[in-house]
Short mmCIF file of C-alpha atoms in Angstrom, two decimals:
data_model
loop_
_atom_site.label_atom_id
_atom_site.label_comp_id
_atom_site.label_asym_id
_atom_site.label_seq_id
_atom_site.Cartn_x
_atom_site.Cartn_y
_atom_site.Cartn_z
CA UNK I 3 162.61 16.30 50.93
CA UNK I 4 163.11 18.30 47.76
CA UNK I 5 165.98 17.49 45.48
CA UNK I 6 167.82 19.97 43.30
CA UNK I 7 166.92 20.78 39.70
CA UNK I 8 169.47 18.44 38.10
CA UNK I 9 168.29 15.50 40.18
CA UNK I 10 164.70 16.31 39.26
CA UNK I 11 165.56 16.40 35.55
CA UNK I 12 167.42 13.09 35.82
CA UNK I 13 164.46 11.54 37.60
CA UNK I 14 162.05 12.68 34.89
CA UNK I 15 164.36 11.32 32.19
CA UNK I 16 164.52 8.04 34.09
CA UNK I 17 160.74 8.05 34.40
CA UNK I 18 160.30 8.50 30.67
CA UNK I 19 162.88 5.81 29.99
CA UNK I 20 161.08 3.45 32.32
CA UNK I 21 157.80 4.32 30.70
CA UNK I 22 159.17 3.25 27.35
CA UNK I 23 160.95 0.13 28.51
CA UNK I 24 160.24 -1.18 31.99
CA UNK I 25 156.53 -0.33 32.07
CA UNK I 26 156.05 -2.93 29.37
CA UNK I 27 158.85 -5.19 30.53
CA UNK I 28 157.79 -8.77 30.71
CA UNK I 29 154.86 -8.31 28.33
CA UNK I 30 156.14 -11.12 26.13
CA UNK I 31 156.18 -13.46 29.14
CA UNK I 32 152.91 -12.25 30.60
CA UNK I 33 149.88 -14.54 30.29
CA UNK I 34 147.25 -13.40 27.79
CA UNK I 35 145.09 -10.86 29.67
CA UNK I 36 141.35 -10.84 29.87
CA UNK I 37 140.21 -8.44 27.12
CA UNK I 38 140.06 -4.91 28.52
CA UNK I 39 137.13 -2.59 28.00
CA UNK I 40 138.04 0.23 25.57
CA UNK I 41 138.64 3.10 28.01
CA UNK I 42 140.54 1.01 30.56
CA UNK I 43 142.76 -0.15 27.71
CA UNK I 44 143.33 3.51 26.86
CA UNK I 45 144.36 4.17 30.46
CA UNK I 46 146.95 1.38 30.17
CA UNK I 47 148.35 2.49 26.80
CA UNK I 48 152.07 3.07 26.83
CA UNK I 49 151.88 6.74 25.82
CA UNK I 50 149.29 7.52 28.50
CA UNK I 51 151.41 5.79 31.15
CA UNK I 52 154.48 7.72 30.03
CA UNK I 53 152.67 11.01 30.54
CA UNK I 54 151.29 9.92 33.91
CA UNK I 55 154.64 8.81 35.28
CA UNK I 56 156.38 11.96 34.10
CA UNK I 57 153.68 14.12 35.73
CA UNK I 58 153.87 12.29 39.06
CA UNK I 59 157.67 12.60 39.10
CA UNK I 60 157.45 16.33 38.37
CA UNK I 61 154.79 16.94 41.03
CA UNK I 62 156.80 15.18 43.74
CA UNK I 63 154.73 15.12 46.95
CA UNK I 64 154.89 13.25 50.25
CA UNK I 65 154.73 9.45 50.59
CA UNK I 66 151.43 7.72 51.32
CA UNK I 67 150.80 5.13 54.02
CA UNK I 68 153.30 2.64 52.54
CA UNK I 69 156.18 5.13 52.87
CA UNK I 70 157.27 4.82 49.22
CA UNK I 71 158.73 8.04 47.80
CA UNK I 72 158.41 9.38 44.27
CA UNK I 73 162.10 8.60 43.72
CA UNK I 74 161.45 4.93 44.50
CA UNK I 75 158.46 4.59 42.17
CA UNK I 76 160.33 3.91 38.88
CA UNK I 77 162.30 1.04 40.41
CA UNK I 78 159.12 -0.38 41.95
CA UNK I 79 157.42 -0.31 38.56
CA UNK I 80 160.44 -1.95 36.97
CA UNK I 81 159.97 -5.00 39.16
CA UNK I 82 156.20 -5.12 39.68
CA UNK I 83 154.41 -3.44 36.75
CA UNK I 84 153.43 -6.62 34.83
CA UNK I 85 151.69 -7.96 37.93
CA UNK I 86 150.02 -4.61 38.70
CA UNK I 87 148.84 -4.27 35.11
CA UNK I 88 147.32 -7.75 35.17
CA UNK I 89 145.45 -6.86 38.37
CA UNK I 90 144.11 -3.67 36.78
CA UNK I 91 142.96 -5.51 33.65
CA UNK I 92 141.19 -8.25 35.59
CA UNK I 93 139.58 -6.01 38.22
CA UNK I 94 141.69 -7.39 41.08
CA UNK I 95 143.61 -4.20 41.90
CA UNK I 96 142.67 -2.58 45.20
CA UNK I 97 144.01 0.88 46.07
CA UNK I 98 145.47 1.49 49.51
CA UNK I 99 143.74 3.98 51.86
CA UNK I 100 144.92 7.56 51.61
CA UNK I 101 146.98 9.11 54.39
CA UNK I 102 145.03 11.83 56.21
CA UNK I 103 146.92 15.02 57.06
CA UNK I 104 145.61 18.39 58.22
CA UNK I 105 146.74 21.49 56.30
CA UNK I 106 146.60 24.82 58.20
CA UNK I 107 144.27 27.49 56.79
CA UNK I 108 144.71 31.28 57.10
CA UNK I 109 141.80 31.47 59.58
CA UNK I 110 143.57 29.14 62.00
CA UNK I 111 141.48 26.10 61.11
CA UNK I 112 142.71 23.09 59.14
CA UNK I 113 141.74 21.45 55.87
CA UNK I 114 141.90 17.65 55.53
CA UNK I 115 144.13 16.38 52.75
CA UNK I 116 144.29 12.76 51.58
CA UNK I 117 147.69 11.62 50.30
CA UNK I 118 147.51 8.47 48.14
CA UNK I 119 150.53 6.21 47.77
CA UNK I 120 152.78 7.20 44.89
CA UNK I 121 151.74 4.06 42.99
CA UNK I 122 148.07 5.04 43.34
CA UNK I 123 148.94 8.61 42.33
CA UNK I 124 150.51 7.20 39.15
CA UNK I 125 147.42 5.09 38.36
CA UNK I 126 145.05 7.93 39.26
CA UNK I 127 146.97 10.28 36.96
CA UNK I 128 146.66 7.80 34.10
CA UNK I 129 142.91 7.50 34.75
CA UNK I 130 142.46 11.27 35.11
CA UNK I 131 144.05 11.90 31.70
CA UNK I 132 141.57 9.61 29.97
CA UNK I 133 138.51 10.77 31.94
CA UNK I 134 139.44 14.41 31.34
CA UNK I 135 139.77 13.81 27.60
CA UNK I 136 136.33 12.14 27.55
CA UNK I 137 134.62 14.92 29.48
CA UNK I 138 136.49 17.97 28.21
CA UNK I 139 134.28 18.58 25.12
CA UNK I 140 131.19 18.48 27.34
CA UNK I 141 132.24 20.76 30.20
CA UNK I 142 130.67 24.20 30.37
CA UNK I 143 132.83 27.04 28.96
CA UNK I 144 132.46 29.03 32.21
CA UNK I 145 134.25 26.29 34.16
CA UNK I 146 137.92 27.29 34.50
CA UNK I 147 139.46 25.04 37.14
CA UNK I 148 141.78 22.09 36.40
CA UNK I 149 141.16 22.10 32.67
CA UNK I 150 143.59 22.33 29.74
CA UNK I 151 144.22 25.86 28.48
CA UNK I 152 142.14 27.35 31.30
CA UNK I 153 143.19 29.22 34.40
CA UNK I 154 142.16 31.22 37.45
CA UNK I 155 143.16 34.37 35.56
CA UNK I 156 140.54 33.62 32.91
CA UNK I 157 137.90 33.07 35.60
CA UNK I 158 138.76 36.41 37.22
CA UNK I 159 138.64 38.16 33.85
CA UNK I 160 135.25 36.60 33.08
CA UNK I 161 133.92 37.85 36.41
CA UNK I 162 135.28 41.32 35.70
CA UNK I 163 133.79 41.40 32.19
CA UNK I 164 130.33 40.52 33.53
CA UNK I 165 130.58 43.20 36.21
CA UNK I 166 131.44 45.79 33.57
CA UNK I 167 128.24 44.88 31.72
CA UNK I 168 126.28 46.46 34.56
CA UNK I 169 125.94 43.45 36.88
CA UNK I 170 127.04 45.19 40.06
CA UNK I 171 125.80 42.65 42.61
CA UNK I 172 127.15 39.17 43.15
CA UNK I 173 125.95 35.88 44.57
CA UNK I 174 129.03 34.40 46.21
CA UNK I 175 128.46 30.66 46.64
CA UNK I 176 130.52 28.65 49.09
CA UNK I 177 129.88 24.91 49.13
CA UNK I 178 130.35 23.55 52.63
CA UNK I 179 133.05 20.84 52.81
CA UNK I 180 132.47 20.11 49.12
CA UNK I 181 135.18 17.48 48.60
CA UNK I 182 134.10 15.63 51.76
CA UNK I 183 130.40 15.49 50.84
CA UNK I 184 130.25 14.44 47.20
CA UNK I 185 127.59 11.76 46.79
CA UNK I 186 129.24 8.69 45.24
CA UNK I 187 126.10 7.33 43.58
CA UNK I 188 125.33 10.61 41.83
CA UNK I 189 128.96 11.04 40.82
CA UNK I 190 129.20 7.55 39.32
CA UNK I 191 125.88 7.96 37.52
CA UNK I 192 126.97 11.24 35.94
CA UNK I 193 130.48 9.99 35.21
CA UNK I 194 129.00 7.08 33.26
CA UNK I 195 127.50 9.51 30.71
CA UNK I 196 130.90 10.10 29.11
CA UNK I 197 132.79 7.07 30.50
CA UNK I 198 130.73 4.08 29.33
CA UNK I 199 133.21 1.50 30.57
CA UNK I 200 132.19 -0.72 33.46
CA UNK I 201 135.74 -1.86 34.20
CA UNK I 202 137.09 1.69 34.46
CA UNK I 203 134.09 2.89 36.45
CA UNK I 204 134.57 0.01 38.88
CA UNK I 205 138.23 0.98 39.36
CA UNK I 206 137.29 4.63 39.99
CA UNK I 207 134.66 3.52 42.51
CA UNK I 208 137.28 1.48 44.36
CA UNK I 209 139.40 4.62 44.65
CA UNK I 210 136.43 6.49 46.09
CA UNK I 211 135.82 3.72 48.63
CA UNK I 212 139.48 3.12 49.53
CA UNK I 213 139.12 4.89 52.88
CA UNK I 214 141.58 6.97 54.88
CA UNK I 215 144.16 6.12 57.49
CA UNK I 216 144.11 8.50 60.45
CA UNK I 217 147.18 8.39 62.66
CA UNK I 218 149.26 5.22 62.69
CA UNK I 219 146.58 2.54 62.68
CA UNK I 220 143.00 3.82 62.59
CA UNK I 221 141.21 3.24 59.28
CA UNK I 222 138.05 5.15 58.37
CA UNK I 223 135.66 4.25 55.56
CA UNK I 224 134.75 6.85 52.92
CA UNK I 225 131.05 6.38 52.08
CA UNK I 226 131.00 9.83 50.51
CA UNK I 227 133.44 12.48 49.31
CA UNK I 228 136.40 12.81 46.97
CA UNK I 229 139.65 13.00 48.95
CA UNK I 230 141.67 16.11 48.12
CA UNK I 231 145.26 15.32 47.27
CA UNK I 232 144.98 12.80 44.44
CA UNK I 233 145.25 13.59 40.69
CA UNK I 234 141.78 12.18 40.04
CA UNK I 235 139.91 14.41 42.51
CA UNK I 236 139.88 17.66 40.46
CA UNK I 237 138.48 15.92 37.39
CA UNK I 238 135.74 14.22 39.42
CA UNK I 239 134.90 17.54 41.10
CA UNK I 240 134.35 19.11 37.69
CA UNK I 241 132.12 16.21 36.67
CA UNK I 242 129.95 16.79 39.76
CA UNK I 243 129.72 20.56 39.38
CA UNK I 244 129.24 20.54 35.61
CA UNK I 245 125.60 19.77 36.36
CA UNK I 246 125.39 23.05 38.31
CA UNK I 247 127.06 24.94 35.45
CA UNK I 248 124.56 23.86 32.83
CA UNK I 249 121.59 24.51 35.12
CA UNK I 250 122.85 28.05 35.73
CA UNK I 251 123.19 28.43 31.95
CA UNK I 252 119.63 27.16 31.43
CA UNK I 253 118.36 29.76 33.91
CA UNK I 254 120.17 32.53 32.05
CA UNK I 255 122.68 33.44 34.78
CA UNK I 256 126.09 34.96 34.20
CA UNK I 257 128.72 33.23 36.29
CA UNK I 258 132.27 31.97 36.56
CA UNK I 259 133.39 28.83 38.38
CA UNK I 260 136.83 27.62 39.39
CA UNK I 261 136.63 24.22 41.14
CA UNK I 262 134.18 24.75 44.03
CA UNK I 263 134.45 28.58 43.92
CA UNK I 264 131.45 29.95 42.05
CA UNK I 265 130.38 33.59 41.53
CA UNK I 266 127.07 34.60 39.92
CA UNK I 267 126.56 38.24 38.91
CA UNK I 268 123.18 39.98 39.00
CA UNK I 269 121.88 43.54 38.61
CA UNK I 270 120.24 44.11 41.98
CA UNK I 271 120.28 42.95 45.56
CA UNK I 272 116.71 41.69 45.24
CA UNK I 273 117.63 39.58 42.20
CA UNK I 274 120.65 38.26 44.07
CA UNK I 275 118.55 37.14 47.02
CA UNK I 276 116.16 35.30 44.70
CA UNK I 277 119.07 33.60 42.94
CA UNK I 278 120.73 32.66 46.22
CA UNK I 279 117.53 31.00 47.46
CA UNK I 280 116.89 29.08 44.23
CA UNK I 281 120.48 27.94 43.76
CA UNK I 282 120.70 26.84 47.41
CA UNK I 283 117.67 24.59 46.79
CA UNK I 284 119.22 23.30 43.56
CA UNK I 285 122.50 22.42 45.27
CA UNK I 286 120.68 20.66 48.11
CA UNK I 287 118.01 18.80 46.14
CA UNK I 288 119.87 17.90 42.94
CA UNK I 289 123.55 17.74 43.90
CA UNK I 290 122.95 16.66 47.52
CA UNK I 291 125.46 19.22 48.70
CA UNK I 292 125.16 22.19 51.07
CA UNK I 293 125.66 25.91 50.55
CA UNK I 294 127.48 27.33 53.58
CA UNK I 295 125.26 30.21 54.77
CA UNK I 296 128.06 31.75 56.86
CA UNK I 297 130.51 32.08 53.97
CA UNK I 298 128.04 32.70 51.12
CA UNK I 299 126.49 36.11 50.55
CA UNK I 300 124.70 38.51 48.24
CA UNK I 301 126.93 41.56 48.23
CA UNK I 302 128.72 44.22 46.25
CA UNK I 303 131.72 42.77 44.39
CA UNK I 304 134.26 45.08 46.02
CA UNK I 305 133.28 43.65 49.41
CA UNK I 306 134.06 40.05 48.38
CA UNK I 307 136.99 38.19 46.91
CA UNK I 308 137.20 35.63 44.11
CA UNK I 309 140.35 33.56 43.60
CA UNK I 310 142.39 36.06 45.61
CA UNK I 311 141.09 39.12 43.74
CA UNK I 312 138.51 41.77 44.37
CA UNK I 313 137.55 44.83 42.27
CA UNK I 314 137.64 48.58 42.69
CA UNK I 315 134.44 50.58 43.09
CA UNK I 316 135.31 52.78 40.12
CA UNK I 317 135.87 50.98 36.85
CA UNK I 318 135.69 47.46 38.32
CA UNK I 319 139.46 47.09 38.05
CA UNK I 320 141.04 43.90 39.37
CA UNK I 321 142.68 44.37 42.74
CA UNK I 322 144.56 42.03 45.04
CA UNK I 323 142.34 41.06 47.97
CA UNK I 324 143.46 42.06 51.47
CA UNK I 325 143.73 38.44 52.63
CA UNK I 326 146.19 37.65 49.83
CA UNK I 327 148.32 40.62 50.87
CA UNK I 328 148.20 39.59 54.52
CA UNK I 329 149.30 36.08 53.61
CA UNK I 330 152.27 37.44 51.66
CA UNK I 331 153.24 39.66 54.58
CA UNK I 332 153.16 36.65 56.90
CA UNK I 333 155.60 34.89 54.59
CA UNK I 334 157.92 37.92 54.52
CA UNK I 335 157.80 38.14 58.33
CA UNK I 336 158.76 34.49 58.52
CA UNK I 337 161.76 35.01 56.23
CA UNK I 338 162.97 38.11 58.10
CA UNK I 339 162.84 36.74 61.63
CA UNK I 340 165.85 37.99 63.57
CA UNK I 341 166.56 34.55 65.03
CA UNK I 342 167.19 33.03 61.60
CA UNK I 343 170.66 34.60 61.49
CA UNK I 344 170.98 34.40 57.69
CA UNK I 345 172.90 36.87 55.58
CA UNK I 346 170.73 39.53 53.95
CA UNK I 347 171.74 38.25 50.52
CA UNK I 348 170.44 34.78 51.40
CA UNK I 349 167.20 36.17 52.82
CA UNK I 350 166.61 38.14 49.62
CA UNK I 351 167.31 35.01 47.53
CA UNK I 352 164.65 33.09 49.46
CA UNK I 353 162.26 36.02 49.27
CA UNK I 354 162.83 36.33 45.53
CA UNK I 355 161.33 32.88 44.89
CA UNK I 356 158.26 33.68 46.98
CA UNK I 357 157.76 37.12 45.42
CA UNK I 358 158.18 35.95 41.83
CA UNK I 359 155.60 33.21 42.35
CA UNK I 360 153.22 35.69 43.95
CA UNK I 361 153.79 38.20 41.15
CA UNK I 362 153.20 35.57 38.47
CA UNK I 363 149.71 35.04 39.85
CA UNK I 364 148.70 38.52 41.04
CA UNK I 365 150.52 40.41 38.31
CA UNK I 366 147.28 40.87 36.37
CA UNK I 367 145.99 43.24 39.07
CA UNK I 368 145.14 46.66 37.68
CA UNK I 369 145.02 48.65 40.94
CA UNK I 370 148.72 49.16 41.58
CA UNK I 371 148.83 51.30 44.73
CA UNK I 372 148.59 48.28 47.10
CA UNK I 373 151.48 46.63 45.24
CA UNK I 374 153.63 49.76 45.59
CA UNK I 375 152.81 49.84 49.30
CA UNK I 376 153.89 46.20 49.67
CA UNK I 377 157.17 46.94 47.87
CA UNK I 378 157.88 49.74 50.34
CA UNK I 379 156.90 47.59 53.30
CA UNK I 380 159.17 44.72 52.18
CA UNK I 381 162.14 47.05 51.79
CA UNK I 382 161.45 48.45 55.25
CA UNK I 383 161.39 44.89 56.68
CA UNK I 384 164.75 44.21 55.06
CA UNK I 385 166.23 47.45 56.39
CA UNK I 386 164.99 46.50 59.83
CA UNK I 387 166.53 43.02 59.48
CA UNK I 388 169.89 44.43 58.35
CA UNK I 389 169.93 47.07 61.11
CA UNK I 390 169.45 44.33 63.72
CA UNK I 391 172.35 42.39 62.20
CA UNK I 392 174.66 45.41 62.35
CA UNK I 393 174.08 45.79 66.07
CA UNK I 394 176.76 47.94 67.66
CA UNK I 395 178.40 48.44 64.29
CA UNK I 396 175.38 50.45 63.10
CA UNK I 397 177.10 53.83 63.22
CA UNK I 398 180.13 52.60 61.29
CA UNK I 399 177.96 50.87 58.64
CA UNK I 400 175.87 54.01 58.12
CA UNK I 401 178.94 56.20 57.72
CA UNK I 402 180.50 53.70 55.31
CA UNK I 403 177.39 54.01 53.14
CA UNK I 404 177.48 57.79 52.92
CA UNK I 405 175.28 58.87 55.82
CA UNK I 406 176.38 62.11 57.49
CA UNK I 407 178.01 62.05 60.92
CA UNK I 408 175.01 63.73 62.53
CA UNK I 409 172.41 61.44 60.96
CA UNK I 410 174.48 58.33 61.65
CA UNK I 411 175.03 59.35 65.27
CA UNK I 412 171.40 60.27 65.92
CA UNK I 413 170.18 57.03 64.37
CA UNK I 414 172.64 54.68 66.06
CA UNK I 415 172.12 56.29 69.50
CA UNK I 416 168.34 56.54 69.19
CA UNK I 417 166.18 54.92 71.87
CA UNK I 418 163.67 53.86 69.24
CA UNK I 419 163.39 50.25 68.18
CA UNK I 420 164.64 48.75 64.89
CA UNK I 421 161.22 48.84 63.18
CA UNK I 422 160.80 52.57 63.75
CA UNK I 423 164.41 53.29 62.77
CA UNK I 424 163.95 51.34 59.53
CA UNK I 425 161.86 54.25 58.26
CA UNK I 426 164.46 56.94 58.96
CA UNK I 427 166.24 58.91 56.21
CA UNK I 428 169.56 57.43 57.35
CA UNK I 429 168.49 53.83 56.62
CA UNK I 430 166.84 54.87 53.35
CA UNK I 431 170.08 56.50 52.24
CA UNK I 432 172.31 53.64 53.40
CA UNK I 433 170.06 50.95 51.91
CA UNK I 434 168.30 52.51 48.90
CA UNK I 435 165.98 50.83 46.42
CA UNK I 436 168.91 50.27 44.07
CA UNK I 437 170.76 48.31 46.77
CA UNK I 438 167.94 45.77 47.07
CA UNK I 439 167.50 45.58 43.29
CA UNK I 440 171.18 44.70 42.95
CA UNK I 441 170.66 41.89 45.47
CA UNK I 442 167.95 40.50 43.19
CA UNK I 443 164.83 41.68 45.04
CA UNK I 444 161.97 41.87 42.50
CA UNK I 445 159.40 44.64 42.49
CA UNK I 446 155.74 43.63 42.65
CA UNK I 447 154.49 46.85 41.05
CA UNK I 448 155.55 47.83 37.51
CA UNK I 449 158.14 50.59 37.46
#
């Protein structure tokens, strides 16, 4: 359950306070630890733990299999951290299995998500910060996912820049069930290149092997894969796929990668087919992963999407992909269901949060006509919602808002349904653009 902003701020302040005081409480009374290897010691440094705890508290998230919430974590650390730390230093700490949940996907299927306990999320976050710092100088510059000062926007811009250089065909790679099929031995071998610390590597391996709990009691081993849902998974995914990045560089390909989404640009269909075949072999033989032939393709860029964007045929301008628009419309439909019975002002307030988040991501789009169309469609949905709420009072509400007697009468007595009436001049006059702006409804397209 989400708490309000003030509670969240207080929790973060408490987390930082605990990081400074309780995370090291009892150190004077603690027995002398077995000397830690350098990088594990860095994981357990006070400053690193402070950052990890603050991040976990900010991220919130559901409880793992032990039921502990993020709000309960600071108090748990206050009482148990010296013991947990000793277990980590001596190699006796064993993570709990992750909780398996299924997240719905737009195509009706589900994606498995592994939720670690909040204590394991805290430890994973502390590990991830150190591993990321070790690997960051060595990652390929065309890797944009889950890295400091890098973003999906930069990946989309890189793709666009390559297309504008005359590379008008793409090799769209989709790795089948990537996070579920990562080979542990290869991952640990590659990870060791920049993390030469046996104690830390052993701890990471225990997280990989911790298993998953399915349902109430069934426990499944994890001989392969990196469970999605933990703070460590994105860093480990980049370690695995960095090998692909540098091999693509060695072969002279132009590409952009964000996590397991990778786009290679080429100048002809024939070149694309050659690249697809060779990269498929590389992924299978070297990375021991699988390219999904049903979702991968050699195609024109305007027929595919990358990180929610596609491009226009003329000028290769960034454009919001149809699937992203459809997903937003589904959210608007959900918020404007008649059975919700909320005031229009409250509906707009909820919609405002969703639209501002969507705009923050897709606001870099350069083809604006789809955004203007969505703005019109959203206002029509709201007019439809309000008309349904007025019910028999529709005529009176229209007249009160300046609609003529004739227009108000024809609209209120029409046999047409609310959706069709929402496009009439009477509703546009009664509920103009300015009306929704005053309620706080943001516009997706620049005005």
